[in-house]
């Protein structure tokens, strides 16, 4: 906190900008994504099909944008933040479109994944795409409310991390079963949401973004068995895959 200059008794201490170190957290998320996808994507991008390459490039650009935007606010450059933020109007639709393309190909059987695993991962991807669209729309709608805008943007990082963290678990822990790696990834992210919700509560006000992200992440994992493995979802997945 800033010290009081002599002769300014009663002047409130200067406040740090909202989430002054947020760029570090976003950078950590970007780093975890690169590390998790290093073996399958970043180390050999040309070996992947074009839709996966496009989706990977756009997703990486989105995470880099989050880092840059948070850093600009830390540097007190709101005008630059607003100017660069216009790129989000292109990147987020591109992220959703390329994600939907990859989802279609996966559910169409055009990957080496077994059909039950493809349907389960497809369920996760569909929930992620819907949440991204809603969170981005709410972030833009609340762009003049820095508290809500920043939090909704932060949730777009949290919601896309399960695939990267699951892969990272294999790198960290070696040959662990896929269900355990997936459970650990979701446990980490739900715990992060719980901490963020607690910080908001300690600050005197609960806000919707982290509650929504935590509920979506926890609900998605809980639903993997009863919903993602159901005949109803299999029918929806077949429709998305064009079968």
JSON list of C-alpha atoms in Angstrom, two decimals:
[
{"chain": "A", "resi": 1, "resn": "UNK", "atom": "CA", "xyz": [0.00, 0.00, 0.00]},
{"chain": "A", "resi": 2, "resn": "UNK", "atom": "CA", "xyz": [1.20, 3.52, -0.74]},
{"chain": "A", "resi": 3, "resn": "UNK", "atom": "CA", "xyz": [2.42, 5.55, 2.21]},
{"chain": "A", "resi": 4, "resn": "UNK", "atom": "CA", "xyz": [0.69, 8.81, 3.12]},
{"chain": "A", "resi": 5, "resn": "UNK", "atom": "CA", "xyz": [2.55, 11.95, 2.10]},
{"chain": "A", "resi": 6, "resn": "UNK", "atom": "CA", "xyz": [3.10, 14.47, 4.91]},
{"chain": "A", "resi": 7, "resn": "UNK", "atom": "CA", "xyz": [0.18, 16.83, 5.24]},
{"chain": "A", "resi": 8, "resn": "UNK", "atom": "CA", "xyz": [-2.44, 14.54, 3.68]},
{"chain": "A", "resi": 9, "resn": "UNK", "atom": "CA", "xyz": [-3.98, 13.09, 6.83]},
{"chain": "A", "resi": 10, "resn": "UNK", "atom": "CA", "xyz": [-7.12, 11.11, 6.11]},
{"chain": "A", "resi": 11, "resn": "UNK", "atom": "CA", "xyz": [-6.25, 10.43, 2.48]},
{"chain": "A", "resi": 12, "resn": "UNK", "atom": "CA", "xyz": [-7.12, 6.80, 1.72]},
{"chain": "A", "resi": 13, "resn": "UNK", "atom": "CA", "xyz": [-4.24, 4.58, 0.62]},
{"chain": "A", "resi": 14, "resn": "UNK", "atom": "CA", "xyz": [-3.84, 3.99, -3.10]},
{"chain": "A", "resi": 15, "resn": "UNK", "atom": "CA", "xyz": [-5.52, 0.81, -4.25]},
{"chain": "A", "resi": 16, "resn": "UNK", "atom": "CA", "xyz": [-3.86, -1.74, -6.47]},
{"chain": "A", "resi": 17, "resn": "UNK", "atom": "CA", "xyz": [-5.61, -2.25, -9.81]},
{"chain": "A", "resi": 18, "resn": "UNK", "atom": "CA", "xyz": [-8.15, -5.03, -9.89]},
{"chain": "A", "resi": 19, "resn": "UNK", "atom": "CA", "xyz": [-6.31, -8.37, -10.07]},
{"chain": "A", "resi": 20, "resn": "UNK", "atom": "CA", "xyz": [-2.96, -6.66, -10.55]},
{"chain": "A", "resi": 21, "resn": "UNK", "atom": "CA", "xyz": [-1.18, -9.99, -10.98]},
{"chain": "A", "resi": 22, "resn": "UNK", "atom": "CA", "xyz": [-3.84, -11.59, -13.18]},
{"chain": "A", "resi": 23, "resn": "UNK", "atom": "CA", "xyz": [-1.46, -11.63, -16.15]},
{"chain": "A", "resi": 24, "resn": "UNK", "atom": "CA", "xyz": [0.74, -14.08, -14.23]},
{"chain": "A", "resi": 25, "resn": "UNK", "atom": "CA", "xyz": [-2.19, -16.43, -13.65]},
{"chain": "A", "resi": 26, "resn": "UNK", "atom": "CA", "xyz": [-3.17, -16.25, -17.31]},
{"chain": "A", "resi": 27, "resn": "UNK", "atom": "CA", "xyz": [0.47, -16.87, -18.26]},
{"chain": "A", "resi": 28, "resn": "UNK", "atom": "CA", "xyz": [0.47, -19.92, -15.98]},
{"chain": "A", "resi": 29, "resn": "UNK", "atom": "CA", "xyz": [-2.63, -21.21, -17.79]},
{"chain": "A", "resi": 30, "resn": "UNK", "atom": "CA", "xyz": [-0.98, -20.63, -21.16]},
{"chain": "A", "resi": 31, "resn": "UNK", "atom": "CA", "xyz": [2.13, -22.43, -19.95]},
{"chain": "A", "resi": 32, "resn": "UNK", "atom": "CA", "xyz": [0.09, -25.39, -18.69]},
{"chain": "A", "resi": 33, "resn": "UNK", "atom": "CA", "xyz": [-1.65, -25.58, -22.08]},
{"chain": "A", "resi": 34, "resn": "UNK", "atom": "CA", "xyz": [1.62, -25.56, -24.01]},
{"chain": "A", "resi": 35, "resn": "UNK", "atom": "CA", "xyz": [3.12, -28.17, -21.67]},
{"chain": "A", "resi": 36, "resn": "UNK", "atom": "CA", "xyz": [0.07, -30.43, -21.83]},
{"chain": "A", "resi": 37, "resn": "UNK", "atom": "CA", "xyz": [-0.23, -30.29, -25.61]},
{"chain": "A", "resi": 38, "resn": "UNK", "atom": "CA", "xyz": [3.49, -30.23, -26.31]},
{"chain": "A", "resi": 39, "resn": "UNK", "atom": "CA", "xyz": [3.81, -33.93, -27.25]},
{"chain": "A", "resi": 40, "resn": "UNK", "atom": "CA", "xyz": [0.74, -34.02, -29.50]},
{"chain": "A", "resi": 41, "resn": "UNK", "atom": "CA", "xyz": [0.60, -30.50, -30.95]},
{"chain": "A", "resi": 42, "resn": "UNK", "atom": "CA", "xyz": [3.22, -27.87, -30.19]},
{"chain": "A", "resi": 43, "resn": "UNK", "atom": "CA", "xyz": [6.22, -30.12, -30.83]},
{"chain": "A", "resi": 44, "resn": "UNK", "atom": "CA", "xyz": [4.90, -31.15, -34.27]},
{"chain": "A", "resi": 45, "resn": "UNK", "atom": "CA", "xyz": [1.97, -29.00, -35.38]},
{"chain": "A", "resi": 46, "resn": "UNK", "atom": "CA", "xyz": [2.31, -29.98, -39.06]},
{"chain": "A", "resi": 47, "resn": "UNK", "atom": "CA", "xyz": [1.59, -33.60, -38.17]},
{"chain": "A", "resi": 48, "resn": "UNK", "atom": "CA", "xyz": [-1.95, -32.69, -37.14]},
{"chain": "A", "resi": 49, "resn": "UNK", "atom": "CA", "xyz": [-4.99, -32.35, -39.45]},
{"chain": "A", "resi": 50, "resn": "UNK", "atom": "CA", "xyz": [-5.77, -28.83, -40.64]},
{"chain": "A", "resi": 51, "resn": "UNK", "atom": "CA", "xyz": [-8.86, -28.35, -38.39]},
{"chain": "A", "resi": 52, "resn": "UNK", "atom": "CA", "xyz": [-6.81, -29.26, -35.31]},
{"chain": "A", "resi": 53, "resn": "UNK", "atom": "CA", "xyz": [-4.00, -26.92, -36.36]},
{"chain": "A", "resi": 54, "resn": "UNK", "atom": "CA", "xyz": [-6.41, -24.03, -36.86]},
{"chain": "A", "resi": 55, "resn": "UNK", "atom": "CA", "xyz": [-8.13, -24.71, -33.55]},
{"chain": "A", "resi": 56, "resn": "UNK", "atom": "CA", "xyz": [-4.80, -24.98, -31.73]},
{"chain": "A", "resi": 57, "resn": "UNK", "atom": "CA", "xyz": [-3.51, -21.72, -33.20]},
{"chain": "A", "resi": 58, "resn": "UNK", "atom": "CA", "xyz": [-6.71, -19.82, -32.39]},
{"chain": "A", "resi": 59, "resn": "UNK", "atom": "CA", "xyz": [-6.92, -21.24, -28.85]},
{"chain": "A", "resi": 60, "resn": "UNK", "atom": "CA", "xyz": [-3.29, -20.29, -28.21]},
{"chain": "A", "resi": 61, "resn": "UNK", "atom": "CA", "xyz": [-3.92, -16.80, -29.58]},
{"chain": "A", "resi": 62, "resn": "UNK", "atom": "CA", "xyz": [-6.92, -16.45, -27.26]},
{"chain": "A", "resi": 63, "resn": "UNK", "atom": "CA", "xyz": [-4.87, -17.37, -24.19]},
{"chain": "A", "resi": 64, "resn": "UNK", "atom": "CA", "xyz": [-2.10, -15.01, -25.29]},
{"chain": "A", "resi": 65, "resn": "UNK", "atom": "CA", "xyz": [-4.71, -12.25, -25.67]},
{"chain": "A", "resi": 66, "resn": "UNK", "atom": "CA", "xyz": [-5.85, -12.83, -22.07]},
{"chain": "A", "resi": 67, "resn": "UNK", "atom": "CA", "xyz": [-2.25, -12.47, -20.88]},
{"chain": "A", "resi": 68, "resn": "UNK", "atom": "CA", "xyz": [-1.72, -9.29, -22.89]},
{"chain": "A", "resi": 69, "resn": "UNK", "atom": "CA", "xyz": [-5.00, -7.71, -21.82]},
{"chain": "A", "resi": 70, "resn": "UNK", "atom": "CA", "xyz": [-4.35, -8.37, -18.14]},
{"chain": "A", "resi": 71, "resn": "UNK", "atom": "CA", "xyz": [-0.79, -7.03, -18.49]},
{"chain": "A", "resi": 72, "resn": "UNK", "atom": "CA", "xyz": [-2.04, -3.84, -20.14]},
{"chain": "A", "resi": 73, "resn": "UNK", "atom": "CA", "xyz": [-4.41, -3.21, -17.23]},
{"chain": "A", "resi": 74, "resn": "UNK", "atom": "CA", "xyz": [-1.53, -3.86, -14.83]},
{"chain": "A", "resi": 75, "resn": "UNK", "atom": "CA", "xyz": [0.49, -1.23, -16.72]},
{"chain": "A", "resi": 76, "resn": "UNK", "atom": "CA", "xyz": [-2.49, 1.16, -16.55]},
{"chain": "A", "resi": 77, "resn": "UNK", "atom": "CA", "xyz": [-2.98, 1.27, -20.30]},
{"chain": "A", "resi": 78, "resn": "UNK", "atom": "CA", "xyz": [-6.78, 1.03, -20.57]},
{"chain": "A", "resi": 79, "resn": "UNK", "atom": "CA", "xyz": [-6.87, 2.63, -24.02]},
{"chain": "A", "resi": 80, "resn": "UNK", "atom": "CA", "xyz": [-4.45, 0.01, -25.36]},
{"chain": "A", "resi": 81, "resn": "UNK", "atom": "CA", "xyz": [-6.49, -2.65, -23.58]},
{"chain": "A", "resi": 82, "resn": "UNK", "atom": "CA", "xyz": [-9.64, -1.50, -25.36]},
{"chain": "A", "resi": 83, "resn": "UNK", "atom": "CA", "xyz": [-7.90, -1.31, -28.74]},
{"chain": "A", "resi": 84, "resn": "UNK", "atom": "CA", "xyz": [-6.37, -4.79, -28.47]},
{"chain": "A", "resi": 85, "resn": "UNK", "atom": "CA", "xyz": [-9.64, -6.09, -27.07]},
{"chain": "A", "resi": 86, "resn": "UNK", "atom": "CA", "xyz": [-11.25, -5.61, -30.47]},
{"chain": "A", "resi": 87, "resn": "UNK", "atom": "CA", "xyz": [-9.33, -8.69, -31.60]},
{"chain": "A", "resi": 88, "resn": "UNK", "atom": "CA", "xyz": [-11.55, -10.74, -29.28]},
{"chain": "A", "resi": 89, "resn": "UNK", "atom": "CA", "xyz": [-14.49, -10.13, -31.62]},
{"chain": "A", "resi": 90, "resn": "UNK", "atom": "CA", "xyz": [-12.62, -12.20, -34.22]},
{"chain": "A", "resi": 91, "resn": "UNK", "atom": "CA", "xyz": [-10.80, -14.67, -31.99]},
{"chain": "A", "resi": 92, "resn": "UNK", "atom": "CA", "xyz": [-13.71, -15.92, -29.89]},
{"chain": "A", "resi": 93, "resn": "UNK", "atom": "CA", "xyz": [-15.99, -16.71, -32.86]},
{"chain": "A", "resi": 94, "resn": "UNK", "atom": "CA", "xyz": [-13.01, -18.38, -34.56]},
{"chain": "A", "resi": 95, "resn": "UNK", "atom": "CA", "xyz": [-12.34, -20.40, -31.40]},
{"chain": "A", "resi": 96, "resn": "UNK", "atom": "CA", "xyz": [-15.94, -21.58, -31.26]},
{"chain": "A", "resi": 97, "resn": "UNK", "atom": "CA", "xyz": [-16.17, -22.35, -34.99]},
{"chain": "A", "resi": 98, "resn": "UNK", "atom": "CA", "xyz": [-12.89, -24.30, -35.12]},
{"chain": "A", "resi": 99, "resn": "UNK", "atom": "CA", "xyz": [-13.82, -26.06, -31.87]},
{"chain": "A", "resi": 100, "resn": "UNK", "atom": "CA", "xyz": [-17.17, -27.09, -33.36]},
{"chain": "A", "resi": 101, "resn": "UNK", "atom": "CA", "xyz": [-15.34, -28.32, -36.49]},
{"chain": "A", "resi": 102, "resn": "UNK", "atom": "CA", "xyz": [-13.01, -30.51, -34.43]},
{"chain": "A", "resi": 103, "resn": "UNK", "atom": "CA", "xyz": [-15.98, -31.73, -32.37]},
{"chain": "A", "resi": 104, "resn": "UNK", "atom": "CA", "xyz": [-17.84, -32.72, -35.55]},
{"chain": "A", "resi": 105, "resn": "UNK", "atom": "CA", "xyz": [-14.85, -34.64, -36.89]},
{"chain": "A", "resi": 106, "resn": "UNK", "atom": "CA", "xyz": [-14.34, -36.44, -33.60]},
{"chain": "A", "resi": 107, "resn": "UNK", "atom": "CA", "xyz": [-17.98, -37.52, -33.37]},
{"chain": "A", "resi": 108, "resn": "UNK", "atom": "CA", "xyz": [-17.94, -38.46, -37.04]},
{"chain": "A", "resi": 109, "resn": "UNK", "atom": "CA", "xyz": [-15.32, -41.09, -36.24]},
{"chain": "A", "resi": 110, "resn": "UNK", "atom": "CA", "xyz": [-12.52, -39.32, -38.10]},
{"chain": "A", "resi": 111, "resn": "UNK", "atom": "CA", "xyz": [-10.05, -39.73, -35.25]},
{"chain": "A", "resi": 112, "resn": "UNK", "atom": "CA", "xyz": [-8.35, -42.75, -33.72]},
{"chain": "A", "resi": 113, "resn": "UNK", "atom": "CA", "xyz": [-10.44, -42.46, -30.54]},
{"chain": "A", "resi": 114, "resn": "UNK", "atom": "CA", "xyz": [-12.73, -45.35, -29.61]},
{"chain": "A", "resi": 115, "resn": "UNK", "atom": "CA", "xyz": [-16.39, -44.29, -30.06]},
{"chain": "A", "resi": 116, "resn": "UNK", "atom": "CA", "xyz": [-17.25, -44.33, -26.29]},
{"chain": "A", "resi": 117, "resn": "UNK", "atom": "CA", "xyz": [-14.23, -42.12, -25.50]},
{"chain": "A", "resi": 118, "resn": "UNK", "atom": "CA", "xyz": [-14.99, -39.83, -28.43]},
{"chain": "A", "resi": 119, "resn": "UNK", "atom": "CA", "xyz": [-18.56, -39.36, -27.16]},
{"chain": "A", "resi": 120, "resn": "UNK", "atom": "CA", "xyz": [-17.34, -38.60, -23.64]},
{"chain": "A", "resi": 121, "resn": "UNK", "atom": "CA", "xyz": [-14.77, -36.07, -24.82]},
{"chain": "A", "resi": 122, "resn": "UNK", "atom": "CA", "xyz": [-17.33, -34.68, -27.24]},
{"chain": "A", "resi": 123, "resn": "UNK", "atom": "CA", "xyz": [-19.69, -34.02, -24.35]},
{"chain": "A", "resi": 124, "resn": "UNK", "atom": "CA", "xyz": [-16.94, -32.09, -22.55]},
{"chain": "A", "resi": 125, "resn": "UNK", "atom": "CA", "xyz": [-16.16, -30.10, -25.70]},
{"chain": "A", "resi": 126, "resn": "UNK", "atom": "CA", "xyz": [-19.79, -29.22, -26.34]},
{"chain": "A", "resi": 127, "resn": "UNK", "atom": "CA", "xyz": [-20.27, -27.91, -22.79]},
{"chain": "A", "resi": 128, "resn": "UNK", "atom": "CA", "xyz": [-17.04, -25.95, -23.16]},
{"chain": "A", "resi": 129, "resn": "UNK", "atom": "CA", "xyz": [-18.11, -24.31, -26.42]},
{"chain": "A", "resi": 130, "resn": "UNK", "atom": "CA", "xyz": [-21.51, -23.32, -25.02]},
{"chain": "A", "resi": 131, "resn": "UNK", "atom": "CA", "xyz": [-19.94, -21.88, -21.88]},
{"chain": "A", "resi": 132, "resn": "UNK", "atom": "CA", "xyz": [-17.36, -19.94, -23.91]},
{"chain": "A", "resi": 133, "resn": "UNK", "atom": "CA", "xyz": [-20.07, -18.34, -26.02]},
{"chain": "A", "resi": 134, "resn": "UNK", "atom": "CA", "xyz": [-22.14, -17.36, -22.98]},
{"chain": "A", "resi": 135, "resn": "UNK", "atom": "CA", "xyz": [-19.17, -16.15, -20.91]},
{"chain": "A", "resi": 136, "resn": "UNK", "atom": "CA", "xyz": [-17.81, -14.02, -23.76]},
{"chain": "A", "resi": 137, "resn": "UNK", "atom": "CA", "xyz": [-21.23, -12.50, -24.43]},
{"chain": "A", "resi": 138, "resn": "UNK", "atom": "CA", "xyz": [-21.60, -11.63, -20.74]},
{"chain": "A", "resi": 139, "resn": "UNK", "atom": "CA", "xyz": [-18.06, -10.22, -20.60]},
{"chain": "A", "resi": 140, "resn": "UNK", "atom": "CA", "xyz": [-18.83, -7.91, -23.52]},
{"chain": "A", "resi": 141, "resn": "UNK", "atom": "CA", "xyz": [-22.22, -6.96, -22.10]},
{"chain": "A", "resi": 142, "resn": "UNK", "atom": "CA", "xyz": [-20.46, -5.99, -18.85]},
{"chain": "A", "resi": 143, "resn": "UNK", "atom": "CA", "xyz": [-17.41, -4.38, -20.41]},
{"chain": "A", "resi": 144, "resn": "UNK", "atom": "CA", "xyz": [-18.02, -1.17, -18.45]},
{"chain": "A", "resi": 145, "resn": "UNK", "atom": "CA", "xyz": [-18.13, -3.11, -15.19]},
{"chain": "A", "resi": 146, "resn": "UNK", "atom": "CA", "xyz": [-14.49, -4.06, -14.65]},
{"chain": "A", "resi": 147, "resn": "UNK", "atom": "CA", "xyz": [-15.29, -6.52, -11.86]},
{"chain": "A", "resi": 148, "resn": "UNK", "atom": "CA", "xyz": [-17.70, -8.61, -13.93]},
{"chain": "A", "resi": 149, "resn": "UNK", "atom": "CA", "xyz": [-15.91, -8.14, -17.24]},
{"chain": "A", "resi": 150, "resn": "UNK", "atom": "CA", "xyz": [-12.59, -9.35, -15.89]},
{"chain": "A", "resi": 151, "resn": "UNK", "atom": "CA", "xyz": [-14.14, -12.33, -14.12]},
{"chain": "A", "resi": 152, "resn": "UNK", "atom": "CA", "xyz": [-16.13, -13.51, -17.12]},
{"chain": "A", "resi": 153, "resn": "UNK", "atom": "CA", "xyz": [-12.98, -13.27, -19.25]},
{"chain": "A", "resi": 154, "resn": "UNK", "atom": "CA", "xyz": [-11.07, -15.25, -16.62]},
{"chain": "A", "resi": 155, "resn": "UNK", "atom": "CA", "xyz": [-13.65, -18.04, -16.77]},
{"chain": "A", "resi": 156, "resn": "UNK", "atom": "CA", "xyz": [-12.86, -18.56, -20.46]},
{"chain": "A", "resi": 157, "resn": "UNK", "atom": "CA", "xyz": [-9.42, -19.74, -19.34]},
{"chain": "A", "resi": 158, "resn": "UNK", "atom": "CA", "xyz": [-10.74, -21.99, -16.58]},
{"chain": "A", "resi": 159, "resn": "UNK", "atom": "CA", "xyz": [-13.27, -23.73, -18.81]},
{"chain": "A", "resi": 160, "resn": "UNK", "atom": "CA", "xyz": [-10.80, -24.66, -21.57]},
{"chain": "A", "resi": 161, "resn": "UNK", "atom": "CA", "xyz": [-8.12, -26.11, -19.29]},
{"chain": "A", "resi": 162, "resn": "UNK", "atom": "CA", "xyz": [-9.42, -29.68, -18.60]},
{"chain": "A", "resi": 163, "resn": "UNK", "atom": "CA", "xyz": [-7.90, -31.23, -21.78]},
{"chain": "A", "resi": 164, "resn": "UNK", "atom": "CA", "xyz": [-4.52, -29.59, -21.20]},
{"chain": "A", "resi": 165, "resn": "UNK", "atom": "CA", "xyz": [-4.40, -30.44, -17.49]},
{"chain": "A", "resi": 166, "resn": "UNK", "atom": "CA", "xyz": [-5.44, -34.03, -18.18]},
{"chain": "A", "resi": 167, "resn": "UNK", "atom": "CA", "xyz": [-2.52, -34.40, -20.59]},
{"chain": "A", "resi": 168, "resn": "UNK", "atom": "CA", "xyz": [-0.25, -32.66, -18.10]},
{"chain": "A", "resi": 169, "resn": "UNK", "atom": "CA", "xyz": [-1.14, -35.28, -15.50]},
{"chain": "A", "resi": 170, "resn": "UNK", "atom": "CA", "xyz": [0.31, -37.96, -17.78]},
{"chain": "A", "resi": 171, "resn": "UNK", "atom": "CA", "xyz": [3.53, -35.95, -18.08]},
{"chain": "A", "resi": 172, "resn": "UNK", "atom": "CA", "xyz": [3.77, -35.36, -14.33]},
{"chain": "A", "resi": 173, "resn": "UNK", "atom": "CA", "xyz": [2.62, -38.73, -13.00]},
{"chain": "A", "resi": 174, "resn": "UNK", "atom": "CA", "xyz": [3.51, -41.04, -15.88]},
{"chain": "A", "resi": 175, "resn": "UNK", "atom": "CA", "xyz": [1.32, -43.96, -16.89]},
{"chain": "A", "resi": 176, "resn": "UNK", "atom": "CA", "xyz": [-1.72, -43.26, -14.73]},
{"chain": "A", "resi": 177, "resn": "UNK", "atom": "CA", "xyz": [-5.18, -44.35, -15.90]},
{"chain": "A", "resi": 178, "resn": "UNK", "atom": "CA", "xyz": [-7.04, -41.82, -18.03]},
{"chain": "A", "resi": 179, "resn": "UNK", "atom": "CA", "xyz": [-10.03, -41.60, -15.63]},
{"chain": "A", "resi": 180, "resn": "UNK", "atom": "CA", "xyz": [-7.67, -40.67, -12.79]},
{"chain": "A", "resi": 181, "resn": "UNK", "atom": "CA", "xyz": [-5.89, -38.04, -14.87]},
{"chain": "A", "resi": 182, "resn": "UNK", "atom": "CA", "xyz": [-9.23, -36.55, -15.87]},
{"chain": "A", "resi": 183, "resn": "UNK", "atom": "CA", "xyz": [-10.46, -36.56, -12.27]},
{"chain": "A", "resi": 184, "resn": "UNK", "atom": "CA", "xyz": [-7.30, -34.82, -11.08]},
{"chain": "A", "resi": 185, "resn": "UNK", "atom": "CA", "xyz": [-7.63, -32.14, -13.76]},
{"chain": "A", "resi": 186, "resn": "UNK", "atom": "CA", "xyz": [-11.22, -31.38, -12.81]},
{"chain": "A", "resi": 187, "resn": "UNK", "atom": "CA", "xyz": [-10.39, -31.46, -9.10]},
{"chain": "A", "resi": 188, "resn": "UNK", "atom": "CA", "xyz": [-7.66, -28.86, -9.60]},
{"chain": "A", "resi": 189, "resn": "UNK", "atom": "CA", "xyz": [-9.94, -26.54, -11.57]},
{"chain": "A", "resi": 190, "resn": "UNK", "atom": "CA", "xyz": [-12.90, -26.87, -9.21]},
{"chain": "A", "resi": 191, "resn": "UNK", "atom": "CA", "xyz": [-10.53, -26.12, -6.33]},
{"chain": "A", "resi": 192, "resn": "UNK", "atom": "CA", "xyz": [-9.27, -23.01, -8.13]},
{"chain": "A", "resi": 193, "resn": "UNK", "atom": "CA", "xyz": [-12.88, -21.87, -8.62]},
{"chain": "A", "resi": 194, "resn": "UNK", "atom": "CA", "xyz": [-13.56, -22.49, -4.93]},
{"chain": "A", "resi": 195, "resn": "UNK", "atom": "CA", "xyz": [-10.60, -20.30, -3.98]},
{"chain": "A", "resi": 196, "resn": "UNK", "atom": "CA", "xyz": [-11.74, -17.53, -6.32]},
{"chain": "A", "resi": 197, "resn": "UNK", "atom": "CA", "xyz": [-15.28, -17.72, -4.93]},
{"chain": "A", "resi": 198, "resn": "UNK", "atom": "CA", "xyz": [-13.87, -17.55, -1.39]},
{"chain": "A", "resi": 199, "resn": "UNK", "atom": "CA", "xyz": [-11.78, -14.48, -2.30]},
{"chain": "A", "resi": 200, "resn": "UNK", "atom": "CA", "xyz": [-14.91, -12.79, -3.67]},
{"chain": "A", "resi": 201, "resn": "UNK", "atom": "CA", "xyz": [-16.83, -13.71, -0.52]},
{"chain": "A", "resi": 202, "resn": "UNK", "atom": "CA", "xyz": [-14.06, -12.33, 1.70]},
{"chain": "A", "resi": 203, "resn": "UNK", "atom": "CA", "xyz": [-14.21, -9.17, -0.38]},
{"chain": "A", "resi": 204, "resn": "UNK", "atom": "CA", "xyz": [-17.83, -8.77, 0.64]},
{"chain": "A", "resi": 205, "resn": "UNK", "atom": "CA", "xyz": [-19.66, -9.81, -2.50]},
{"chain": "A", "resi": 206, "resn": "UNK", "atom": "CA", "xyz": [-20.22, -13.05, -4.40]},
{"chain": "A", "resi": 207, "resn": "UNK", "atom": "CA", "xyz": [-20.40, -12.67, -8.16]},
{"chain": "A", "resi": 208, "resn": "UNK", "atom": "CA", "xyz": [-21.78, -14.98, -10.80]},
{"chain": "A", "resi": 209, "resn": "UNK", "atom": "CA", "xyz": [-18.75, -15.75, -13.05]},
{"chain": "A", "resi": 210, "resn": "UNK", "atom": "CA", "xyz": [-16.73, -18.02, -10.75]},
{"chain": "A", "resi": 211, "resn": "UNK", "atom": "CA", "xyz": [-19.87, -19.61, -9.35]},
{"chain": "A", "resi": 212, "resn": "UNK", "atom": "CA", "xyz": [-20.95, -20.41, -12.92]},
{"chain": "A", "resi": 213, "resn": "UNK", "atom": "CA", "xyz": [-17.51, -21.73, -13.91]},
{"chain": "A", "resi": 214, "resn": "UNK", "atom": "CA", "xyz": [-17.22, -23.90, -10.79]},
{"chain": "A", "resi": 215, "resn": "UNK", "atom": "CA", "xyz": [-20.72, -25.30, -11.19]},
{"chain": "A", "resi": 216, "resn": "UNK", "atom": "CA", "xyz": [-20.15, -26.00, -14.90]},
{"chain": "A", "resi": 217, "resn": "UNK", "atom": "CA", "xyz": [-16.84, -27.77, -14.32]},
{"chain": "A", "resi": 218, "resn": "UNK", "atom": "CA", "xyz": [-18.15, -29.84, -11.42]},
{"chain": "A", "resi": 219, "resn": "UNK", "atom": "CA", "xyz": [-21.42, -30.56, -13.21]},
{"chain": "A", "resi": 220, "resn": "UNK", "atom": "CA", "xyz": [-19.66, -31.63, -16.38]},
{"chain": "A", "resi": 221, "resn": "UNK", "atom": "CA", "xyz": [-17.50, -34.13, -14.54]},
{"chain": "A", "resi": 222, "resn": "UNK", "atom": "CA", "xyz": [-20.42, -35.53, -12.54]},
{"chain": "A", "resi": 223, "resn": "UNK", "atom": "CA", "xyz": [-22.47, -35.87, -15.75]},
{"chain": "A", "resi": 224, "resn": "UNK", "atom": "CA", "xyz": [-19.81, -37.83, -17.63]},
{"chain": "A", "resi": 225, "resn": "UNK", "atom": "CA", "xyz": [-21.20, -41.14, -16.45]},
{"chain": "A", "resi": 226, "resn": "UNK", "atom": "CA", "xyz": [-24.99, -40.77, -16.48]},
{"chain": "A", "resi": 227, "resn": "UNK", "atom": "CA", "xyz": [-25.27, -38.32, -19.39]},
{"chain": "A", "resi": 228, "resn": "UNK", "atom": "CA", "xyz": [-22.21, -38.71, -21.60]},
{"chain": "A", "resi": 229, "resn": "UNK", "atom": "CA", "xyz": [-22.67, -42.47, -21.57]},
{"chain": "A", "resi": 230, "resn": "UNK", "atom": "CA", "xyz": [-26.42, -42.43, -22.17]},
{"chain": "A", "resi": 231, "resn": "UNK", "atom": "CA", "xyz": [-28.23, -43.53, -25.36]},
{"chain": "A", "resi": 232, "resn": "UNK", "atom": "CA", "xyz": [-29.73, -40.05, -25.61]},
{"chain": "A", "resi": 233, "resn": "UNK", "atom": "CA", "xyz": [-26.32, -38.41, -25.78]},
{"chain": "A", "resi": 234, "resn": "UNK", "atom": "CA", "xyz": [-25.15, -41.09, -28.21]},
{"chain": "A", "resi": 235, "resn": "UNK", "atom": "CA", "xyz": [-28.02, -40.06, -30.51]},
{"chain": "A", "resi": 236, "resn": "UNK", "atom": "CA", "xyz": [-27.12, -36.36, -30.18]},
{"chain": "A", "resi": 237, "resn": "UNK", "atom": "CA", "xyz": [-23.45, -37.14, -30.75]},
{"chain": "A", "resi": 238, "resn": "UNK", "atom": "CA", "xyz": [-24.38, -39.10, -33.89]},
{"chain": "A", "resi": 239, "resn": "UNK", "atom": "CA", "xyz": [-26.35, -36.13, -35.18]},
{"chain": "A", "resi": 240, "resn": "UNK", "atom": "CA", "xyz": [-23.45, -33.74, -34.52]},
{"chain": "A", "resi": 241, "resn": "UNK", "atom": "CA", "xyz": [-21.12, -36.14, -36.30]},
{"chain": "A", "resi": 242, "resn": "UNK", "atom": "CA", "xyz": [-23.49, -36.43, -39.25]},
{"chain": "A", "resi": 243, "resn": "UNK", "atom": "CA", "xyz": [-24.11, -40.11, -38.76]}
]
